[in-house]
Amino acid sequence: MHTFALEKLTKFQRLMDVMDSERTTLKSRIEKLPEDSVLFRSDFPEYHPEFVGSILTELTHDGTLYKLAQGIYVKPRTSHFGLVLPSVEKIVQAIAVRDNAQVLPSGMTAMNALGFSTQVPMNYIYLTTGSERIVRLANSQVVLKRGVPRNFCYKTRLAALLVQALKELKKENVGDEELQIICELVSKEADRSSLIRDVEMMPGWMRRIIKPMLNK
């Protein structure tokens, strides 16, 4: 064999050895992640996206990972009933961290979060400071809508959620049951001073409902 051909073969073999080593390393890193971890290709920027994609696909095929949606994977927990996937909230929070964005449940999703409704929505609506998108899951979809800055101005999550939930419920539909839920939530809020300031920034009709509860 010519020297040039031998050198070329040796370089190719070294390259394959490096790729095998990187494949083993990346697979090991992913396998060591805790259960319920949500993964994206972009989580491993030191590797080429196609290489990461091939590893994620391989681990999905062998059951280590589960593909939630296009480009989104999870390391699921297992139970006697099968795979246990993370909550929609955890998936959305993972997307927010990836996008360096804030997210906030809106509409029926906010009502569910506060206990105003037990109806399981087919569409989970979130406001975001990041990009708008629709994430299609197995039995539902997550809609990320661009929210105006005012939606994210509240210091307490409770106030931000109350504004979104009450906006969906509407003033005329706030009854005794909803008032009781709000009163209990307000009484349990640890950051009282921030909540008092937040209430002052709420729309007038919401402020008139919640402000008297702050003195109870």
PDB file of C-alpha atoms in Angstrom:
ATOM      1  CA  MET A   1       0.000   0.000   0.000  1.00  0.00           C
ATOM      2  CA  HIS A   2       1.315   3.457  -0.920  1.00  0.00           C
ATOM      3  CA  THR A   3       2.427   5.694   1.939  1.00  0.00           C
ATOM      4  CA  PHE A   4      -0.152   8.383   1.021  1.00  0.00           C
ATOM      5  CA  ALA A   5      -2.998   5.855   1.051  1.00  0.00           C
ATOM      6  CA  LEU A   6      -1.805   4.448   4.373  1.00  0.00           C
ATOM      7  CA  GLU A   7      -1.672   7.909   5.953  1.00  0.00           C
ATOM      8  CA  LYS A   8      -5.152   8.654   4.656  1.00  0.00           C
ATOM      9  CA  LEU A   9      -6.476   5.401   6.107  1.00  0.00           C
ATOM     10  CA  THR A  10      -4.792   6.126   9.449  1.00  0.00           C
ATOM     11  CA  LYS A  11      -6.336   9.614   9.618  1.00  0.00           C
ATOM     12  CA  PHE A  12      -9.742   8.167   8.792  1.00  0.00           C
ATOM     13  CA  GLN A  13      -9.379   5.566  11.550  1.00  0.00           C
ATOM     14  CA  ARG A  14      -8.379   8.270  14.050  1.00  0.00           C
ATOM     15  CA  LEU A  15     -11.406  10.317  13.043  1.00  0.00           C
ATOM     16  CA  MET A  16     -13.691   7.326  13.552  1.00  0.00           C
ATOM     17  CA  ASP A  17     -12.113   6.658  16.947  1.00  0.00           C
ATOM     18  CA  VAL A  18     -12.730  10.286  17.980  1.00  0.00           C
ATOM     19  CA  MET A  19     -16.335  10.113  16.810  1.00  0.00           C
ATOM     20  CA  ASP A  20     -16.899   6.856  18.694  1.00  0.00           C
ATOM     21  CA  SER A  21     -15.391   8.410  21.814  1.00  0.00           C
ATOM     22  CA  GLU A  22     -17.582  11.530  21.509  1.00  0.00           C
ATOM     23  CA  ARG A  23     -20.642   9.386  20.870  1.00  0.00           C
ATOM     24  CA  THR A  24     -19.945   7.351  24.010  1.00  0.00           C
ATOM     25  CA  THR A  25     -19.297  10.505  26.046  1.00  0.00           C
ATOM     26  CA  LEU A  26     -22.474  12.288  24.943  1.00  0.00           C
ATOM     27  CA  LYS A  27     -24.633   9.199  25.412  1.00  0.00           C
ATOM     28  CA  SER A  28     -23.221   8.758  28.911  1.00  0.00           C
ATOM     29  CA  ARG A  29     -23.956  12.404  29.796  1.00  0.00           C
ATOM     30  CA  ILE A  30     -27.560  12.073  28.675  1.00  0.00           C
ATOM     31  CA  GLU A  31     -28.067   8.715  30.389  1.00  0.00           C
ATOM     32  CA  LYS A  32     -26.862  10.235  33.691  1.00  0.00           C
ATOM     33  CA  LEU A  33     -29.415  13.068  33.558  1.00  0.00           C
ATOM     34  CA  PRO A  34     -32.159  12.849  36.187  1.00  0.00           C
ATOM     35  CA  GLU A  35     -35.589  11.560  35.252  1.00  0.00           C
ATOM     36  CA  ASP A  36     -38.032  14.210  33.998  1.00  0.00           C
ATOM     37  CA  SER A  37     -35.194  16.127  32.279  1.00  0.00           C
ATOM     38  CA  VAL A  38     -36.304  17.966  29.134  1.00  0.00           C
ATOM     39  CA  LEU A  39     -33.704  18.077  26.357  1.00  0.00           C
ATOM     40  CA  PHE A  40     -33.107  20.044  23.158  1.00  0.00           C
ATOM     41  CA  ARG A  41     -30.435  19.734  20.504  1.00  0.00           C
ATOM     42  CA  SER A  42     -29.155  23.144  21.534  1.00  0.00           C
ATOM     43  CA  ASP A  43     -28.329  21.812  25.026  1.00  0.00           C
ATOM     44  CA  PHE A  44     -25.021  20.518  23.651  1.00  0.00           C
ATOM     45  CA  PRO A  45     -23.550  23.413  21.617  1.00  0.00           C
ATOM     46  CA  GLU A  46     -20.054  21.889  21.641  1.00  0.00           C
ATOM     47  CA  TYR A  47     -21.277  19.235  19.206  1.00  0.00           C
ATOM     48  CA  HIS A  48     -22.660  19.559  15.674  1.00  0.00           C
ATOM     49  CA  PRO A  49     -26.509  19.667  15.749  1.00  0.00           C
ATOM     50  CA  GLU A  50     -26.804  16.685  13.387  1.00  0.00           C
ATOM     51  CA  PHE A  51     -24.507  14.633  15.609  1.00  0.00           C
ATOM     52  CA  VAL A  52     -26.591  15.520  18.674  1.00  0.00           C
ATOM     53  CA  GLY A  53     -29.752  14.699  16.733  1.00  0.00           C
ATOM     54  CA  SER A  54     -28.452  11.253  15.851  1.00  0.00           C
ATOM     55  CA  ILE A  55     -27.665  10.516  19.515  1.00  0.00           C
ATOM     56  CA  LEU A  56     -31.090  11.731  20.658  1.00  0.00           C
ATOM     57  CA  THR A  57     -32.752   9.582  18.003  1.00  0.00           C
ATOM     58  CA  GLU A  58     -30.686   6.542  19.006  1.00  0.00           C
ATOM     59  CA  LEU A  59     -31.546   6.966  22.700  1.00  0.00           C
ATOM     60  CA  THR A  60     -35.217   7.419  21.775  1.00  0.00           C
ATOM     61  CA  HIS A  61     -35.219   4.159  19.854  1.00  0.00           C
ATOM     62  CA  ASP A  62     -33.713   2.241  22.772  1.00  0.00           C
ATOM     63  CA  GLY A  63     -36.237   3.721  25.234  1.00  0.00           C
ATOM     64  CA  THR A  64     -33.883   5.945  27.232  1.00  0.00           C
ATOM     65  CA  LEU A  65     -35.583   9.086  25.909  1.00  0.00           C
ATOM     66  CA  TYR A  66     -39.082   9.938  24.722  1.00  0.00           C
ATOM     67  CA  LYS A  67     -39.732  12.411  21.916  1.00  0.00           C
ATOM     68  CA  LEU A  68     -42.295  14.920  23.147  1.00  0.00           C
ATOM     69  CA  ALA A  69     -42.472  17.066  20.037  1.00  0.00           C
ATOM     70  CA  GLN A  70     -40.293  18.201  17.158  1.00  0.00           C
ATOM     71  CA  GLY A  71     -36.850  18.833  18.652  1.00  0.00           C
ATOM     72  CA  ILE A  72     -38.001  18.254  22.255  1.00  0.00           C
ATOM     73  CA  TYR A  73     -37.089  15.123  24.198  1.00  0.00           C
ATOM     74  CA  VAL A  74     -37.531  13.981  27.784  1.00  0.00           C
ATOM     75  CA  LYS A  75     -35.980  11.361  29.995  1.00  0.00           C
ATOM     76  CA  PRO A  76     -39.199   9.882  31.399  1.00  0.00           C
ATOM     77  CA  ARG A  77     -39.956   8.285  34.700  1.00  0.00           C
ATOM     78  CA  THR A  78     -41.464   4.819  34.667  1.00  0.00           C
ATOM     79  CA  SER A  79     -44.242   3.355  36.772  1.00  0.00           C
ATOM     80  CA  HIS A  80     -46.415   0.261  36.835  1.00  0.00           C
ATOM     81  CA  PHE A  81     -48.671   2.087  34.365  1.00  0.00           C
ATOM     82  CA  GLY A  82     -45.879   2.910  31.905  1.00  0.00           C
ATOM     83  CA  LEU A  83     -44.018   6.114  31.112  1.00  0.00           C
ATOM     84  CA  VAL A  84     -44.688   9.191  33.232  1.00  0.00           C
ATOM     85  CA  LEU A  85     -44.011  12.378  31.289  1.00  0.00           C
ATOM     86  CA  PRO A  86     -43.294  15.786  32.857  1.00  0.00           C
ATOM     87  CA  SER A  87     -46.086  18.304  33.274  1.00  0.00           C
ATOM     88  CA  VAL A  88     -46.850  20.840  30.562  1.00  0.00           C
ATOM     89  CA  GLU A  89     -45.671  23.543  32.979  1.00  0.00           C
ATOM     90  CA  LYS A  90     -42.253  21.894  33.300  1.00  0.00           C
ATOM     91  CA  ILE A  91     -41.962  21.551  29.516  1.00  0.00           C
ATOM     92  CA  VAL A  92     -42.867  25.208  29.015  1.00  0.00           C
ATOM     93  CA  GLN A  93     -40.399  26.315  31.694  1.00  0.00           C
ATOM     94  CA  ALA A  94     -37.667  24.319  29.946  1.00  0.00           C
ATOM     95  CA  ILE A  95     -38.486  26.077  26.669  1.00  0.00           C
ATOM     96  CA  ALA A  96     -38.367  29.422  28.481  1.00  0.00           C
ATOM     97  CA  VAL A  97     -34.927  28.660  29.921  1.00  0.00           C
ATOM     98  CA  ARG A  98     -33.671  27.627  26.491  1.00  0.00           C
ATOM     99  CA  ASP A  99     -35.036  30.817  24.904  1.00  0.00           C
ATOM    100  CA  ASN A 100     -33.984  33.036  27.834  1.00  0.00           C
ATOM    101  CA  ALA A 101     -37.597  34.196  28.048  1.00  0.00           C
ATOM    102  CA  GLN A 102     -40.327  34.687  30.641  1.00  0.00           C
ATOM    103  CA  VAL A 103     -43.566  32.730  30.369  1.00  0.00           C
ATOM    104  CA  LEU A 104     -46.937  33.151  32.040  1.00  0.00           C
ATOM    105  CA  PRO A 105     -50.073  30.964  31.902  1.00  0.00           C
ATOM    106  CA  SER A 106     -52.968  32.753  30.251  1.00  0.00           C
ATOM    107  CA  GLY A 107     -56.669  32.153  29.641  1.00  0.00           C
ATOM    108  CA  MET A 108     -57.993  28.773  30.769  1.00  0.00           C
ATOM    109  CA  THR A 109     -54.439  27.677  31.621  1.00  0.00           C
ATOM    110  CA  ALA A 110     -54.223  30.448  34.239  1.00  0.00           C
ATOM    111  CA  MET A 111     -57.660  29.536  35.567  1.00  0.00           C
ATOM    112  CA  ASN A 112     -56.527  25.933  35.983  1.00  0.00           C
ATOM    113  CA  ALA A 113     -53.330  27.004  37.728  1.00  0.00           C
ATOM    114  CA  LEU A 114     -55.310  28.949  40.347  1.00  0.00           C
ATOM    115  CA  GLY A 115     -58.071  26.379  40.812  1.00  0.00           C
ATOM    116  CA  PHE A 116     -60.863  28.373  39.139  1.00  0.00           C
ATOM    117  CA  SER A 117     -61.429  25.468  36.768  1.00  0.00           C
ATOM    118  CA  THR A 118     -60.706  21.745  36.771  1.00  0.00           C
ATOM    119  CA  GLN A 119     -61.378  21.368  33.059  1.00  0.00           C
ATOM    120  CA  VAL A 120     -58.323  19.956  31.294  1.00  0.00           C
ATOM    121  CA  PRO A 121     -57.667  22.131  28.238  1.00  0.00           C
ATOM    122  CA  MET A 122     -56.649  20.752  24.870  1.00  0.00           C
ATOM    123  CA  ASN A 123     -54.682  23.930  24.232  1.00  0.00           C
ATOM    124  CA  TYR A 124     -52.368  25.300  26.916  1.00  0.00           C
ATOM    125  CA  ILE A 125     -51.948  29.036  26.406  1.00  0.00           C
ATOM    126  CA  TYR A 126     -48.885  30.878  27.689  1.00  0.00           C
ATOM    127  CA  LEU A 127     -47.703  34.440  27.193  1.00  0.00           C
ATOM    128  CA  THR A 128     -43.998  34.777  26.513  1.00  0.00           C
ATOM    129  CA  THR A 129     -41.352  37.445  26.101  1.00  0.00           C
ATOM    130  CA  GLY A 130     -39.713  35.144  23.558  1.00  0.00           C
ATOM    131  CA  SER A 131     -40.779  33.890  20.141  1.00  0.00           C
ATOM    132  CA  GLU A 132     -44.333  32.878  19.353  1.00  0.00           C
ATOM    133  CA  ARG A 133     -44.729  29.183  18.552  1.00  0.00           C
ATOM    134  CA  ILE A 134     -47.006  26.181  18.803  1.00  0.00           C
ATOM    135  CA  VAL A 135     -45.615  23.012  20.381  1.00  0.00           C
ATOM    136  CA  ARG A 136     -47.696  19.974  19.457  1.00  0.00           C
ATOM    137  CA  LEU A 137     -47.629  17.273  22.108  1.00  0.00           C
ATOM    138  CA  ALA A 138     -49.231  13.823  21.942  1.00  0.00           C
ATOM    139  CA  ASN A 139     -52.733  14.771  23.136  1.00  0.00           C
ATOM    140  CA  SER A 140     -52.591  18.543  23.312  1.00  0.00           C
ATOM    141  CA  GLN A 141     -50.676  21.557  22.152  1.00  0.00           C
ATOM    142  CA  VAL A 142     -48.917  24.444  23.830  1.00  0.00           C
ATOM    143  CA  VAL A 143     -49.472  27.879  22.326  1.00  0.00           C
ATOM    144  CA  LEU A 144     -46.843  30.490  23.190  1.00  0.00           C
ATOM    145  CA  LYS A 145     -48.161  33.970  22.429  1.00  0.00           C
ATOM    146  CA  ARG A 146     -46.166  37.167  22.579  1.00  0.00           C
ATOM    147  CA  GLY A 147     -47.220  39.107  25.674  1.00  0.00           C
ATOM    148  CA  VAL A 148     -46.947  42.847  26.208  1.00  0.00           C
ATOM    149  CA  PRO A 149     -44.449  43.981  28.906  1.00  0.00           C
ATOM    150  CA  ARG A 150     -47.262  44.950  31.302  1.00  0.00           C
ATOM    151  CA  ASN A 151     -48.167  41.265  31.698  1.00  0.00           C
ATOM    152  CA  PHE A 152     -44.741  40.642  33.219  1.00  0.00           C
ATOM    153  CA  CYS A 153     -44.499  43.704  35.465  1.00  0.00           C
ATOM    154  CA  TYR A 154     -45.867  42.007  38.603  1.00  0.00           C
ATOM    155  CA  LYS A 155     -43.374  40.893  41.239  1.00  0.00           C
ATOM    156  CA  THR A 156     -45.548  38.089  42.588  1.00  0.00           C
ATOM    157  CA  ARG A 157     -46.599  35.190  40.386  1.00  0.00           C
ATOM    158  CA  LEU A 158     -49.963  35.200  42.149  1.00  0.00           C
ATOM    159  CA  ALA A 159     -50.815  38.704  40.942  1.00  0.00           C
ATOM    160  CA  ALA A 160     -49.719  37.936  37.386  1.00  0.00           C
ATOM    161  CA  LEU A 161     -51.828  34.759  37.333  1.00  0.00           C
ATOM    162  CA  LEU A 162     -54.852  36.482  38.890  1.00  0.00           C
ATOM    163  CA  VAL A 163     -54.847  39.138  36.186  1.00  0.00           C
ATOM    164  CA  GLN A 164     -54.769  36.523  33.434  1.00  0.00           C
ATOM    165  CA  ALA A 165     -57.353  34.256  35.064  1.00  0.00           C
ATOM    166  CA  LEU A 166     -59.799  37.051  35.899  1.00  0.00           C
ATOM    167  CA  LYS A 167     -59.435  38.503  32.408  1.00  0.00           C
ATOM    168  CA  GLU A 168     -60.541  35.121  31.035  1.00  0.00           C
ATOM    169  CA  LEU A 169     -63.313  34.664  33.628  1.00  0.00           C
ATOM    170  CA  LYS A 170     -64.674  38.214  33.205  1.00  0.00           C
ATOM    171  CA  LYS A 171     -66.059  40.478  35.942  1.00  0.00           C
ATOM    172  CA  GLU A 172     -69.670  39.314  35.673  1.00  0.00           C
ATOM    173  CA  ASN A 173     -68.704  35.666  36.258  1.00  0.00           C
ATOM    174  CA  VAL A 174     -66.797  36.194  39.507  1.00  0.00           C
ATOM    175  CA  GLY A 175     -68.988  34.496  42.100  1.00  0.00           C
ATOM    176  CA  ASP A 176     -68.708  33.438  45.741  1.00  0.00           C
ATOM    177  CA  GLU A 177     -66.654  30.345  44.885  1.00  0.00           C
ATOM    178  CA  GLU A 178     -64.083  32.357  42.953  1.00  0.00           C
ATOM    179  CA  LEU A 179     -63.941  35.007  45.679  1.00  0.00           C
ATOM    180  CA  GLN A 180     -63.249  32.306  48.281  1.00  0.00           C
ATOM    181  CA  ILE A 181     -60.429  30.868  46.159  1.00  0.00           C
ATOM    182  CA  ILE A 182     -58.888  34.316  45.673  1.00  0.00           C
ATOM    183  CA  CYS A 183     -59.131  35.097  49.381  1.00  0.00           C
ATOM    184  CA  GLU A 184     -57.364  31.855  50.299  1.00  0.00           C
ATOM    185  CA  LEU A 185     -54.618  32.454  47.721  1.00  0.00           C
ATOM    186  CA  VAL A 186     -54.075  36.007  48.941  1.00  0.00           C
ATOM    187  CA  SER A 187     -53.864  34.855  52.569  1.00  0.00           C
ATOM    188  CA  LYS A 188     -51.159  32.313  51.663  1.00  0.00           C
ATOM    189  CA  GLU A 189     -48.960  34.723  49.676  1.00  0.00           C
ATOM    190  CA  ALA A 190     -45.624  34.985  51.494  1.00  0.00           C
ATOM    191  CA  ASP A 191     -44.432  38.209  49.846  1.00  0.00           C
ATOM    192  CA  ARG A 192     -47.164  40.421  51.234  1.00  0.00           C
ATOM    193  CA  SER A 193     -45.524  43.781  50.530  1.00  0.00           C
ATOM    194  CA  SER A 194     -44.929  42.924  46.874  1.00  0.00           C
ATOM    195  CA  LEU A 195     -48.502  41.690  46.492  1.00  0.00           C
ATOM    196  CA  ILE A 196     -49.853  44.967  47.907  1.00  0.00           C
ATOM    197  CA  ARG A 197     -47.853  46.895  45.292  1.00  0.00           C
ATOM    198  CA  ASP A 198     -48.932  44.482  42.560  1.00  0.00           C
ATOM    199  CA  VAL A 199     -52.620  44.903  43.368  1.00  0.00           C
ATOM    200  CA  GLU A 200     -52.287  48.666  42.861  1.00  0.00           C
ATOM    201  CA  MET A 201     -51.183  47.994  39.270  1.00  0.00           C
ATOM    202  CA  MET A 202     -54.091  45.698  38.423  1.00  0.00           C
ATOM    203  CA  PRO A 203     -57.053  46.817  36.294  1.00  0.00           C
ATOM    204  CA  GLY A 204     -59.564  48.781  38.386  1.00  0.00           C
ATOM    205  CA  TRP A 205     -62.279  46.138  38.702  1.00  0.00           C
ATOM    206  CA  MET A 206     -59.761  43.499  39.767  1.00  0.00           C
ATOM    207  CA  ARG A 207     -58.189  45.863  42.272  1.00  0.00           C
ATOM    208  CA  ARG A 208     -61.601  46.546  43.843  1.00  0.00           C
ATOM    209  CA  ILE A 209     -62.128  42.796  44.323  1.00  0.00           C
ATOM    210  CA  ILE A 210     -58.727  41.933  45.756  1.00  0.00           C
ATOM    211  CA  LYS A 211     -57.683  44.997  47.744  1.00  0.00           C
ATOM    212  CA  PRO A 212     -60.148  44.453  50.635  1.00  0.00           C
ATOM    213  CA  MET A 213     -58.801  40.897  51.012  1.00  0.00           C
ATOM    214  CA  LEU A 214     -55.352  42.247  51.847  1.00  0.00           C
ATOM    215  CA  ASN A 215     -56.606  43.459  55.229  1.00  0.00           C
ATOM    216  CA  LYS A 216     -58.098  40.133  56.306  1.00  0.00           C
TER     217      LYS A 216
END
